[in-house]
Tab-separated table of C-alpha atoms in Angstrom:
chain	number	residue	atom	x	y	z
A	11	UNK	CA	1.475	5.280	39.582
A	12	UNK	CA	3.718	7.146	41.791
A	13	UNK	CA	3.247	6.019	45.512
A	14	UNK	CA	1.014	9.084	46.857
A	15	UNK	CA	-1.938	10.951	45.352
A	16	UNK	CA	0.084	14.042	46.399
A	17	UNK	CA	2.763	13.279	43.460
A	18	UNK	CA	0.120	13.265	40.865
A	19	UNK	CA	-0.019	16.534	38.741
A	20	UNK	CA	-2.756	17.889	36.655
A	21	UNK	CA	-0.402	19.206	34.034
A	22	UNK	CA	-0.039	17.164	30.557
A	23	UNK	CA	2.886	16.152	29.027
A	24	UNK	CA	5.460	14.476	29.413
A	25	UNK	CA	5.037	13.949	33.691
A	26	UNK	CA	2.009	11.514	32.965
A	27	UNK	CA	4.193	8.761	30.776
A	28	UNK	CA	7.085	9.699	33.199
A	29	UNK	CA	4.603	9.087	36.324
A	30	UNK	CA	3.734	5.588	34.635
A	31	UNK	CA	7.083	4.158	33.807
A	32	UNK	CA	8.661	4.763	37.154
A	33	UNK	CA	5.442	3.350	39.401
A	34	UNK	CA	7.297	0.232	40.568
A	35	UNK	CA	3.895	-1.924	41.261
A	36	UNK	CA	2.980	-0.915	37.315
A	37	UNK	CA	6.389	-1.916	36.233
A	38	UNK	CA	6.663	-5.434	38.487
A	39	UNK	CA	3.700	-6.213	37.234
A	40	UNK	CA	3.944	-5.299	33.388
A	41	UNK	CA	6.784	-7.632	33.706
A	42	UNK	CA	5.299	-10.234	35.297
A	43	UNK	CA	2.589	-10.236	32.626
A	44	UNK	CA	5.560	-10.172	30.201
A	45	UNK	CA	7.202	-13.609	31.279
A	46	UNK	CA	3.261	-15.339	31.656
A	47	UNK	CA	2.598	-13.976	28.153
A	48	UNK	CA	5.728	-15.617	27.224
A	49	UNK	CA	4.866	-19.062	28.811
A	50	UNK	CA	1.707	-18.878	27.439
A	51	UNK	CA	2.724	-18.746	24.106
A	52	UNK	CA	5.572	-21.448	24.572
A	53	UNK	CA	3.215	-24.059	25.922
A	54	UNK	CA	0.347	-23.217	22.718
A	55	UNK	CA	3.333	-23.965	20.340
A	56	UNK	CA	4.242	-26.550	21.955
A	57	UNK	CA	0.886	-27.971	22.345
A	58	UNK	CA	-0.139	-27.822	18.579
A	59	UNK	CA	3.721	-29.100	17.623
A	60	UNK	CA	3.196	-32.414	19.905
A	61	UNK	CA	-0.146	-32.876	18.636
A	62	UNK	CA	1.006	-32.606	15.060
A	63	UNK	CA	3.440	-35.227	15.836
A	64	UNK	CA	1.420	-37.494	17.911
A	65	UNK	CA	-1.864	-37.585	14.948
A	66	UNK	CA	-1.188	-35.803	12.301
A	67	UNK	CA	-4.774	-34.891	11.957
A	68	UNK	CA	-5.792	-31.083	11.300
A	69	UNK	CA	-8.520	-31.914	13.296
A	70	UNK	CA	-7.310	-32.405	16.330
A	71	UNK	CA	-5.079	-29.332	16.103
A	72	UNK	CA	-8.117	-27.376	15.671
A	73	UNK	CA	-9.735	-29.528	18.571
A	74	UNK	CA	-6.940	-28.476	21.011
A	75	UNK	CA	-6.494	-24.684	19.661
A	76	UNK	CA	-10.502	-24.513	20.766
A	77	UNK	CA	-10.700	-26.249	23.813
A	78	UNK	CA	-7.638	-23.326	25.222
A	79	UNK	CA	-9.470	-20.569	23.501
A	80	UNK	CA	-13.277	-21.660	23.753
A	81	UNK	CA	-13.876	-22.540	27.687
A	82	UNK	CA	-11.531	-18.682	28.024
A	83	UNK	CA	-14.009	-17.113	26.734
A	84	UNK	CA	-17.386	-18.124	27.168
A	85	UNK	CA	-16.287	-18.534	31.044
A	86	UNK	CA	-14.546	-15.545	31.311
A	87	UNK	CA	-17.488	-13.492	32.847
A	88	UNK	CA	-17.738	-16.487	35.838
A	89	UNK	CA	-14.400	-15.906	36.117
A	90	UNK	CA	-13.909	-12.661	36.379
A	91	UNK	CA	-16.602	-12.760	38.790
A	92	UNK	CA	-14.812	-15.201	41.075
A	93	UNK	CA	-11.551	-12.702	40.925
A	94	UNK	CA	-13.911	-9.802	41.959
A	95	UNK	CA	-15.144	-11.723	45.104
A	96	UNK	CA	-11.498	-12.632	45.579
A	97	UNK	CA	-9.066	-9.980	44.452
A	98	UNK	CA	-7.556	-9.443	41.465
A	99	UNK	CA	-4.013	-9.848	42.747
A	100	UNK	CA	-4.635	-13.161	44.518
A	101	UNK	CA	-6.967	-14.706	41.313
A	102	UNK	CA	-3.925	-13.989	39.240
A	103	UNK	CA	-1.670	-15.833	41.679
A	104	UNK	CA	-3.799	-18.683	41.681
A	105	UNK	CA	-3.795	-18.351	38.017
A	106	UNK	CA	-0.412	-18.495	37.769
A	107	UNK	CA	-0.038	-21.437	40.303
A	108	UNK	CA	-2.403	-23.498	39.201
A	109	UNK	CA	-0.480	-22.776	35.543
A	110	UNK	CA	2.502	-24.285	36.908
A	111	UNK	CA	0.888	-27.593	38.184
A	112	UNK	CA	-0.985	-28.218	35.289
A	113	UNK	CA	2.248	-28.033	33.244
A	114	UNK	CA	4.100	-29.876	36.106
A	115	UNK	CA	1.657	-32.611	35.032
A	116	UNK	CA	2.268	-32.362	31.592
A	117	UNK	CA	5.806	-32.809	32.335
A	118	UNK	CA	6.012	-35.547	34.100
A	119	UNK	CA	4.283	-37.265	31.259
A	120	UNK	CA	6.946	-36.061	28.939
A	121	UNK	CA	10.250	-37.210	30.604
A	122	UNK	CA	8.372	-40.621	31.303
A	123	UNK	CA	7.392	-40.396	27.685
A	124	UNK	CA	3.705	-41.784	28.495
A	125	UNK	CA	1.576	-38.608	27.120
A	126	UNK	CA	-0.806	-39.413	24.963
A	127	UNK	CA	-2.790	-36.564	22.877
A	128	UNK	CA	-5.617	-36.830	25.317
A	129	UNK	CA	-3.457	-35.587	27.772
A	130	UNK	CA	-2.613	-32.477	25.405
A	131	UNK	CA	-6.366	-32.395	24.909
A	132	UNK	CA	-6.624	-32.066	28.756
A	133	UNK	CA	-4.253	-29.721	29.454
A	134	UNK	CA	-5.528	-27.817	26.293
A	135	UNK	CA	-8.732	-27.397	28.627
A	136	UNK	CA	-7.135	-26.803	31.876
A	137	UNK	CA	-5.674	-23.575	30.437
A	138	UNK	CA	-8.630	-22.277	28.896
A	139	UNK	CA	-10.499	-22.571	32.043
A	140	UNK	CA	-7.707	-21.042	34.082
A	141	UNK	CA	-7.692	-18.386	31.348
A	142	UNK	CA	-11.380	-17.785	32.232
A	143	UNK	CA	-9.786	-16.385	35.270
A	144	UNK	CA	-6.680	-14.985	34.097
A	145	UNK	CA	-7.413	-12.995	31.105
A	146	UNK	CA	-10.040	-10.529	32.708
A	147	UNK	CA	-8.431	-10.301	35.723
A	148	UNK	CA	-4.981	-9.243	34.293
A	149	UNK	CA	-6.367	-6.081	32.444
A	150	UNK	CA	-9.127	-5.318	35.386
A	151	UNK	CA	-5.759	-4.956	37.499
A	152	UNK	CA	-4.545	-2.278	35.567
A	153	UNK	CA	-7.574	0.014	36.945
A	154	UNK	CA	-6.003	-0.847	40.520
A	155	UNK	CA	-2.800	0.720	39.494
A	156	UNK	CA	-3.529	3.802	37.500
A	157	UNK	CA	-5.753	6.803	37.827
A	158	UNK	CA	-7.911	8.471	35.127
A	159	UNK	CA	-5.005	10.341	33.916
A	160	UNK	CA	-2.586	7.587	33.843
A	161	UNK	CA	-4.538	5.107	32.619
A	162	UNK	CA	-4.255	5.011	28.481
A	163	UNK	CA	-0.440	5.833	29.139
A	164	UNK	CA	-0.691	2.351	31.454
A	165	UNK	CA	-2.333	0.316	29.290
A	166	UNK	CA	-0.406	1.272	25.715
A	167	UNK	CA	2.891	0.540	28.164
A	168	UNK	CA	0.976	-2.508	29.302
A	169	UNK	CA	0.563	-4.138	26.110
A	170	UNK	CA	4.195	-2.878	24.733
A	171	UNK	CA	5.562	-4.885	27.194
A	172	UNK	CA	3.350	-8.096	26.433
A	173	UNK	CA	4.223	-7.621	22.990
A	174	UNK	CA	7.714	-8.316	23.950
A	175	UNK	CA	6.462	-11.595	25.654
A	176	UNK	CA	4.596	-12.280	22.414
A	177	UNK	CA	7.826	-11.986	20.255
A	178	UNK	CA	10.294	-13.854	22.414
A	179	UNK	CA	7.551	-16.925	23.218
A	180	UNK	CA	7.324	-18.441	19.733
A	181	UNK	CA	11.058	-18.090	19.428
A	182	UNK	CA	11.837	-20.250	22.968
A	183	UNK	CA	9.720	-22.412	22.146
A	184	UNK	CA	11.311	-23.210	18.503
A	185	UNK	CA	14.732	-23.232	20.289
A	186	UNK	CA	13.781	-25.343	23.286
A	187	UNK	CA	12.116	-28.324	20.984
A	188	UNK	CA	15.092	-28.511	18.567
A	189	UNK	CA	16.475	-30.251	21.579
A	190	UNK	CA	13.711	-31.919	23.996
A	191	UNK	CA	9.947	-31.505	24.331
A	192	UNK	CA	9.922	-31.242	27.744
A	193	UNK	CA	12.018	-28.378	27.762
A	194	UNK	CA	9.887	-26.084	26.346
A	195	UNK	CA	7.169	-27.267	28.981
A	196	UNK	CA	10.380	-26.746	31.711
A	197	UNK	CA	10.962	-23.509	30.508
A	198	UNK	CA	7.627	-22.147	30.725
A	199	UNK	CA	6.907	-23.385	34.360
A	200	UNK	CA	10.322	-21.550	35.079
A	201	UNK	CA	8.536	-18.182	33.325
A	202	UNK	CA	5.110	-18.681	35.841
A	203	UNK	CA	7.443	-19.329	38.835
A	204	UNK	CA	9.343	-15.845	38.248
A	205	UNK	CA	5.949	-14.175	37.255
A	206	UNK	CA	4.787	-15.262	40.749
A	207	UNK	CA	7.831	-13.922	42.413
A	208	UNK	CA	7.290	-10.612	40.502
A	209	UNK	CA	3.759	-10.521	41.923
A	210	UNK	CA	4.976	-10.992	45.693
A	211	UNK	CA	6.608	-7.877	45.251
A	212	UNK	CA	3.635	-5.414	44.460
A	213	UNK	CA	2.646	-3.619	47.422
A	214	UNK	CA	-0.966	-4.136	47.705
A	215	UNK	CA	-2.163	-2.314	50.097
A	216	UNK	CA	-1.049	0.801	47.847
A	217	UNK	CA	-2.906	-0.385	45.024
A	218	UNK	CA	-5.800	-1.144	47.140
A	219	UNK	CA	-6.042	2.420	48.449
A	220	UNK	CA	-5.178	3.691	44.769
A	221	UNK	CA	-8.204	2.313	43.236
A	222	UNK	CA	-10.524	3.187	46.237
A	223	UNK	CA	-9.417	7.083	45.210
A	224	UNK	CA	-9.810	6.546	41.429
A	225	UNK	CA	-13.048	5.169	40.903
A	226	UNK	CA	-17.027	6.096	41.632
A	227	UNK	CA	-17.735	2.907	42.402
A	228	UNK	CA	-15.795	1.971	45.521
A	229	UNK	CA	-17.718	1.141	47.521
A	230	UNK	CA	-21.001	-0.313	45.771
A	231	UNK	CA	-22.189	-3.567	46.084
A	232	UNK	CA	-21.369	-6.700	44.501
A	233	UNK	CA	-23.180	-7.510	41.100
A	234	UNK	CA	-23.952	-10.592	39.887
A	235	UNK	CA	-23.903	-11.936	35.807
A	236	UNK	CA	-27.365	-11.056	35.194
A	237	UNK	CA	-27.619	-7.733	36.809
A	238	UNK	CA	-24.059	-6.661	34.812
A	239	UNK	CA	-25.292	-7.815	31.577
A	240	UNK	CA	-28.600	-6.197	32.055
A	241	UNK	CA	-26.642	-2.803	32.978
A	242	UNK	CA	-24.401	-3.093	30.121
A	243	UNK	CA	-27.508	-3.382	27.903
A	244	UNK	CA	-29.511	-1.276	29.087
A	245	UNK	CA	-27.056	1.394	29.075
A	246	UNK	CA	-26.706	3.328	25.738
A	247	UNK	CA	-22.817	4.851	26.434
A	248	UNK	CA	-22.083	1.034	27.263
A	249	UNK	CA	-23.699	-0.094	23.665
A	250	UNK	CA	-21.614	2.449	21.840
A	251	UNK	CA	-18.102	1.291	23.597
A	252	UNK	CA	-19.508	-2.011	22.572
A	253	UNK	CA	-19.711	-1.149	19.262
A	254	UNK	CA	-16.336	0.732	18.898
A	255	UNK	CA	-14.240	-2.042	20.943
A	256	UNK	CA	-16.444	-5.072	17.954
A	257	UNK	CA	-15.183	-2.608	15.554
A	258	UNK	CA	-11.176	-2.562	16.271
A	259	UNK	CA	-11.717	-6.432	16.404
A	260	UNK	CA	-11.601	-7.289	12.625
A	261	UNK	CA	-9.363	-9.901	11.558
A	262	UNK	CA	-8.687	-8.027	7.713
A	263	UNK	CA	-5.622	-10.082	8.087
A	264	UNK	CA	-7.861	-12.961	6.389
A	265	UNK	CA	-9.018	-10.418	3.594
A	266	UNK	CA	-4.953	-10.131	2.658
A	267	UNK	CA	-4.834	-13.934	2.344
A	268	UNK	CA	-7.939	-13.647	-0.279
A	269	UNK	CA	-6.565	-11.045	-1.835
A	270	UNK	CA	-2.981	-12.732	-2.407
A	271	UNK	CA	-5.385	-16.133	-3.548
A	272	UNK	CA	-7.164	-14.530	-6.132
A	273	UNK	CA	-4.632	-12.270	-7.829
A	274	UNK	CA	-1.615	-15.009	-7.127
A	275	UNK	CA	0.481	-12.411	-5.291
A	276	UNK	CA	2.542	-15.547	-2.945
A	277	UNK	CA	3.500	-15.767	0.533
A	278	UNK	CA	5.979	-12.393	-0.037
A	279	UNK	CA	3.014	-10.003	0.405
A	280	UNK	CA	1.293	-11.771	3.537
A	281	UNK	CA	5.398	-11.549	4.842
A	282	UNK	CA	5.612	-7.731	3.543
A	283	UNK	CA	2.586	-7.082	5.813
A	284	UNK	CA	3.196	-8.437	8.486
A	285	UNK	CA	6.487	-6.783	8.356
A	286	UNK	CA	5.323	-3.638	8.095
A	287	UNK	CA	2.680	-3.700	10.781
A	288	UNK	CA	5.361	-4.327	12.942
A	289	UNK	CA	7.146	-1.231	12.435
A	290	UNK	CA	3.902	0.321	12.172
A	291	UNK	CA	3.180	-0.649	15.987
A	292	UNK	CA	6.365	0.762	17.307
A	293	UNK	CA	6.855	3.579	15.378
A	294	UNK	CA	3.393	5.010	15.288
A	295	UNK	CA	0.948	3.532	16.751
A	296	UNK	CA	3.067	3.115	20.526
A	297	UNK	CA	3.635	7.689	19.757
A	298	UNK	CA	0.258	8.986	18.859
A	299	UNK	CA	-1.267	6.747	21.694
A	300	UNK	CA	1.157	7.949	24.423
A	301	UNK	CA	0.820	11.283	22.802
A	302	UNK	CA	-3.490	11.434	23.444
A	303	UNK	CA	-2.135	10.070	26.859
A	304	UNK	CA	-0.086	12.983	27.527
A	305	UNK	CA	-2.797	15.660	26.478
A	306	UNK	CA	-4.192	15.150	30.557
A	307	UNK	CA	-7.368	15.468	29.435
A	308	UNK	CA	-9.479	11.916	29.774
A	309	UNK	CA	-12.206	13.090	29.703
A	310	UNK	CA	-12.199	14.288	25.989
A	311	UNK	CA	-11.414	11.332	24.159
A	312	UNK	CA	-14.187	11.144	22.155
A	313	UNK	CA	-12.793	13.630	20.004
A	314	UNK	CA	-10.097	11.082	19.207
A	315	UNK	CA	-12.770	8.243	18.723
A	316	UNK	CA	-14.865	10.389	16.200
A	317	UNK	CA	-12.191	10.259	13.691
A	318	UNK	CA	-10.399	6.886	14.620
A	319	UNK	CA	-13.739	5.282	14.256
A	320	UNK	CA	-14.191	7.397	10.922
A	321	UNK	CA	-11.339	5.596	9.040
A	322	UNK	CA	-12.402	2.334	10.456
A	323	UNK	CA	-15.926	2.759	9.016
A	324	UNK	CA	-13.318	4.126	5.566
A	325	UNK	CA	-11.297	1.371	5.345
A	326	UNK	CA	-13.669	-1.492	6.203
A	327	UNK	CA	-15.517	-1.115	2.703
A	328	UNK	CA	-12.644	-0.251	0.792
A	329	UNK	CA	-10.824	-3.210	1.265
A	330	UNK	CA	-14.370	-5.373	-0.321
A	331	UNK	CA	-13.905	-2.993	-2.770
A	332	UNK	CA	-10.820	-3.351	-3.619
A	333	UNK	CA	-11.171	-7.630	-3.619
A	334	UNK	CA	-13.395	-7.455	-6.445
A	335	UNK	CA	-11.883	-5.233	-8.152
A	336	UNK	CA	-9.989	-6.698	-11.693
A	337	UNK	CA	-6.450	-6.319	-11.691
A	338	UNK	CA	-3.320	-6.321	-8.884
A	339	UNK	CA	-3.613	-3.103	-6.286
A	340	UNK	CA	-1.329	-4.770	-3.622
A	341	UNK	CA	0.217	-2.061	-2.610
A	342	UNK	CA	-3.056	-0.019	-2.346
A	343	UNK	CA	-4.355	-2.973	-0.570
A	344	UNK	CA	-1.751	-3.003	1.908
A	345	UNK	CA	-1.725	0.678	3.026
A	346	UNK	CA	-5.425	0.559	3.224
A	347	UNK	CA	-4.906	-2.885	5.491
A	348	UNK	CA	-1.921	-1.004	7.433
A	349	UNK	CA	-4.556	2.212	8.533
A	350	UNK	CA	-7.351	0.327	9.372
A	351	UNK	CA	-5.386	-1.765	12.020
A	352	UNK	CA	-2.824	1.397	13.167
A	353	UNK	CA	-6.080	3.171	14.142
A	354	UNK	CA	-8.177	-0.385	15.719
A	355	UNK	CA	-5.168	-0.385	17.867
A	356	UNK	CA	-5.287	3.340	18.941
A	357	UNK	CA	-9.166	3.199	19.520
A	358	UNK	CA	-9.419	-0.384	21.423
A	359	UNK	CA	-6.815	1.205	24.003
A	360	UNK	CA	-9.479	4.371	24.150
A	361	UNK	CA	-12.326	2.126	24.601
A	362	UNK	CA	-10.220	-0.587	27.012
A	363	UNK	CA	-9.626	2.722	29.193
A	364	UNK	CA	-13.312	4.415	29.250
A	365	UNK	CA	-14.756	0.759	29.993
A	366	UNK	CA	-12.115	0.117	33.027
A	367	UNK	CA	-13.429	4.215	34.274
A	368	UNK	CA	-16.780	3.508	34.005
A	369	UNK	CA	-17.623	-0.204	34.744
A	370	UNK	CA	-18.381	-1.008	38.678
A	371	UNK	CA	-15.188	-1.482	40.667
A	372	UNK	CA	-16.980	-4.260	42.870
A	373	UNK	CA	-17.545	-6.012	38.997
A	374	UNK	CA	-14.651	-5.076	36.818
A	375	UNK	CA	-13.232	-8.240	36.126
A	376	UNK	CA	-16.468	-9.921	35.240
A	377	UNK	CA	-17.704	-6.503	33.487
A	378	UNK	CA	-14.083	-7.180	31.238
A	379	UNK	CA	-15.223	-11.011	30.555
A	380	UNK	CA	-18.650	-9.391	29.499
A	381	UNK	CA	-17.060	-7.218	27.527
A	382	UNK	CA	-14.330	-9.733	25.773
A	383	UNK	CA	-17.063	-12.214	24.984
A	384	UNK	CA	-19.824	-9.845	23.296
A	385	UNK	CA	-16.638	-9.185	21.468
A	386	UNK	CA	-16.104	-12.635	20.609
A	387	UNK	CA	-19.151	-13.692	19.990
A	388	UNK	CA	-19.876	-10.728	17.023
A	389	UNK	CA	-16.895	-11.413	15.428
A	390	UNK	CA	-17.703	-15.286	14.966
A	391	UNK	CA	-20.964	-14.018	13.296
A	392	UNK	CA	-19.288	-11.572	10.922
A	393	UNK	CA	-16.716	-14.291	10.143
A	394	UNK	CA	-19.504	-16.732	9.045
A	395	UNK	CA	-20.937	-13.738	7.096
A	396	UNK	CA	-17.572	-13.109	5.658
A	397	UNK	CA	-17.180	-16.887	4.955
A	398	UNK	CA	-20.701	-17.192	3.426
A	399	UNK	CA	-19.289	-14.184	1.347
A	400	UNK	CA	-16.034	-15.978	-0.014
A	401	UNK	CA	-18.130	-19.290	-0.660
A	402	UNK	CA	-20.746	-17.050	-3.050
A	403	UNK	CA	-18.322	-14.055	-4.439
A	404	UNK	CA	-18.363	-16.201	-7.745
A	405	UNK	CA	-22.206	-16.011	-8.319
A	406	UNK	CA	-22.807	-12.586	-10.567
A	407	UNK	CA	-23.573	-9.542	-8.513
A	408	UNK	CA	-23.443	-11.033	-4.649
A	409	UNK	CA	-20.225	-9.154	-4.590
A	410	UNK	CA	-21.603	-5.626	-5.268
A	411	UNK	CA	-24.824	-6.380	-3.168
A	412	UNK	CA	-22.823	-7.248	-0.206
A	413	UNK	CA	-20.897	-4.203	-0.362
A	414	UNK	CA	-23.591	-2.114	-0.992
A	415	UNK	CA	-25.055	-3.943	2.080
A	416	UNK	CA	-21.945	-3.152	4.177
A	417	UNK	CA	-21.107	0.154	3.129
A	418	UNK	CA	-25.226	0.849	4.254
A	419	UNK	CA	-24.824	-0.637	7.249
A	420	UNK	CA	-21.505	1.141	8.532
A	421	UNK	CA	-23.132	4.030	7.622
A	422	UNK	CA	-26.455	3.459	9.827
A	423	UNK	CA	-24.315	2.515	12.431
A	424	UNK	CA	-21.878	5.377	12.178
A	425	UNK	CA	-24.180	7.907	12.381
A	426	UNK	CA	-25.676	6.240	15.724
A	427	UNK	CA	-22.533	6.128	16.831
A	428	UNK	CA	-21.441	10.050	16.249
A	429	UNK	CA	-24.555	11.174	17.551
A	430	UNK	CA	-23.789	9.752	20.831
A	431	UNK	CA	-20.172	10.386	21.183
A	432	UNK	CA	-20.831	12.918	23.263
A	433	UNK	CA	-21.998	10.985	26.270
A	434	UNK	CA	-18.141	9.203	26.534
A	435	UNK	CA	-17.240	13.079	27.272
A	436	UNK	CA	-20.047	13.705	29.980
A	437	UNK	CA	-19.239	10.080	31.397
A	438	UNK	CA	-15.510	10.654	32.223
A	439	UNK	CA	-16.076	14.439	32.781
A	440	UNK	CA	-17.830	13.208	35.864
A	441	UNK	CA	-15.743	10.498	36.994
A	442	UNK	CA	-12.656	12.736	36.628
A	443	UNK	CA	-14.768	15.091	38.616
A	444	UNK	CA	-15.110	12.466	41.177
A	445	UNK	CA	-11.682	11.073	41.101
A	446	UNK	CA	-10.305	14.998	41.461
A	447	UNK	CA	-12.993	15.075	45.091
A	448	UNK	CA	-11.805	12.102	46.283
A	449	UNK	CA	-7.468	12.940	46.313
């Protein structure tokens, strides 16, 4: 954000991406986030290699995939709590610190060649507490650095940048252990140490006073777990965000791999795909968001939701459909796939931005791990569903039934959805109000 609330115009356009990419604590920051997206990714590889090499068991890569992923999220609400009675800024420091010793430890073990694959297993569970911390906190700190204008602009830059990070993490890490293990582990402890230099730089006390301006909720008190879930339930605007963010959540990815298994298509279409996704991302789905960014008007999103969340509730079906179906339709498959996940991407940086607006400042961080597991946690249940699916497609009708069954349900739930679209409009209408009182 630029440095003074003075510099921020009300006009759309181009100013408001312009604003964003020249705020110097947005940009130290994004990369900062870059090179600990990076690391993160280096040490995971590197993780699941060593274990690979240490058991060869299946098992225990699964064991040590979950114990980083599994502790991250069911303990992200406690830890975004902490970071809210801390700061953000100074959880993720001690994030990234605490990063760094736990791979110092790792290490060590590795040049003395003494690790063993329960240390893995350990430091496996180390990060996915530490994540606990770290992943709410890095997106609650984007609220600290952009207003309501700025802030889809910020977080569609955001996770441009960590995209680079995600592309340029697997391939360190396949360089660094073509020549030593520990390198990789060397290399990423490097990335955290520059991260934390980047975050000495922000000026705080900017950001500080920048989110104090932006937000309703300054200056009320502290929630705890209970009280935040109960508000979050309670409240029917929060359900529907709920309900949008579970929907842009779906893994179809795993519907491409049954598709290619039952008609014999090979590994070429799952690479095709992916492929094309990534063009997909840069070249349309990085424009139309920064284009709804530049319209200057937050406060009307739900216009853009309405029809985003149309083609999810579209494609969803279609794709069952087309899985049963006799025959090859890969390519109809594919560009079905592609829209679905072009607009999930569009409408989880919509919903990201209303939830940062409207959650409580004093519990934004926790309100994020909230948020991120109820997320989680629906998912896992529509995967079982979708596995108990795959395990009974054979039997003679379950297939139409359960697409019946789906196709009724996204409607129900569509319809509850549109009919309350409009209270994302009143929501933000008020806290732009707000934000507008308090320049």
């Amino acid at each position: 954000m630029a440095d003074s609330a003075e510099n921020v115009s009300d006009k759309p356009g181009w100013p408001v991406i312009r604003e964003t990419i020249t705020d110097r604590n947005f940009l130290l920051f994004s990369f900062s986030m870059t090179l600990s997206t990076c690391a993160h990714l280096m040490v995971a590889i590197a993780l699941s290699w060593m274990t690979w090499q240490l058991t060869k068991s299946g098992a225990w890569l699964g064991y040590v995939s979950g114990a980083t992923i599994i502790p991250a999220l069911i303990f992200g609400p406690f830890g975004g709590l902490l970071a809210d009675r801390i700061g953000h800024l100074q959880a993720i420091r001690i994030s990234q610190t605490s990063y760094i010793i736990s791979l110092t430890g790792l290490g060590l073990a590795l040049i003395t060649q003494t690790v063993t694959i329960e240390i893995l297993f350990t430091c496996a569970i180390v990060h996915g507490f530490i994540g606990a911390i770290f992943i709410p906190t890095e997106f609650a700190f984007l609220r600290t650095l952009a207003n309501n204008r700025r802030l889809i602009a910020t977080i569609t830059i955001f996770e441009t940048f960590k995209g680079v990070g995600k592309l340029f993490g697997p391939i360190l890490a396949a360089y660094l252990m073509t020549s030593a293990r520990e390198y990789v582990v060397i290399g990423a402890i490097g990335a955290h140490a520059l991260c934390l230099m980047g975050l000495s730089r922000i000026n705080f006390s900017k950001a500080y006073a920048n989110s104090n301006r932006n937000t309703a909720h300054s200056h009320s008190p502290m929630l705890n777990i209970w009280n935040l879930v109960k508000h979050l339930w309670e409240t029917p605007l929060c359900t529907l965000l709920l309900i949008l963010f579970v929907a842009t959540g779906f893994q179809l990815q795993g519907s491409l791999a049954l598709y290619t298994d039952r008609t014999g298509g090979g590994p070429n279409l799952l690479t095709n795909f992916a492929n094309i996704i990534s063009v997909l991302t840069l070249l349309v789905v990085l424009p139309i968001t920064l284009w709804i960014a530049s319209r200057g008007h937050f406060d009307s999103i739900s216009k853009y939701m309405r029809k985003l969340f149309l083609i999810l509730c579209i494609s969803i079906p279609i794709t069952a459909i087309l899985i049963n179906l006799p025959g090859s339709h890969g390519n109809w498959f594919i560009a079905i796939l592609a829209l679905y996940l072009v607009a999930a991407q569009i409408l989880s940086t919509l919903v990201q931005a209303s939830f940062l607006v409207l959650l409580p400042q004093a519990a934004l961080a926790s309100g994020v791990g909230i948020i991120v597991l109820v997320q989680g946690v629906a998912l896992f249940i529509i995967g079982a569903g979708a596995y108990a699916f795959t395990e009974f497609r054979p039997q003679s009708g379950w297939a139409m039934a359960t697409t019946i069954l789906l196709i009724a349900t996204l409607w129900v739930i569509g319809k509850w959805s549109r009919s309350r679209m409009h209270l994302i409009d009143s929501a933000l209408a008020e806290a732009s109000r707000i934000e507008s009182e308090n320049r």
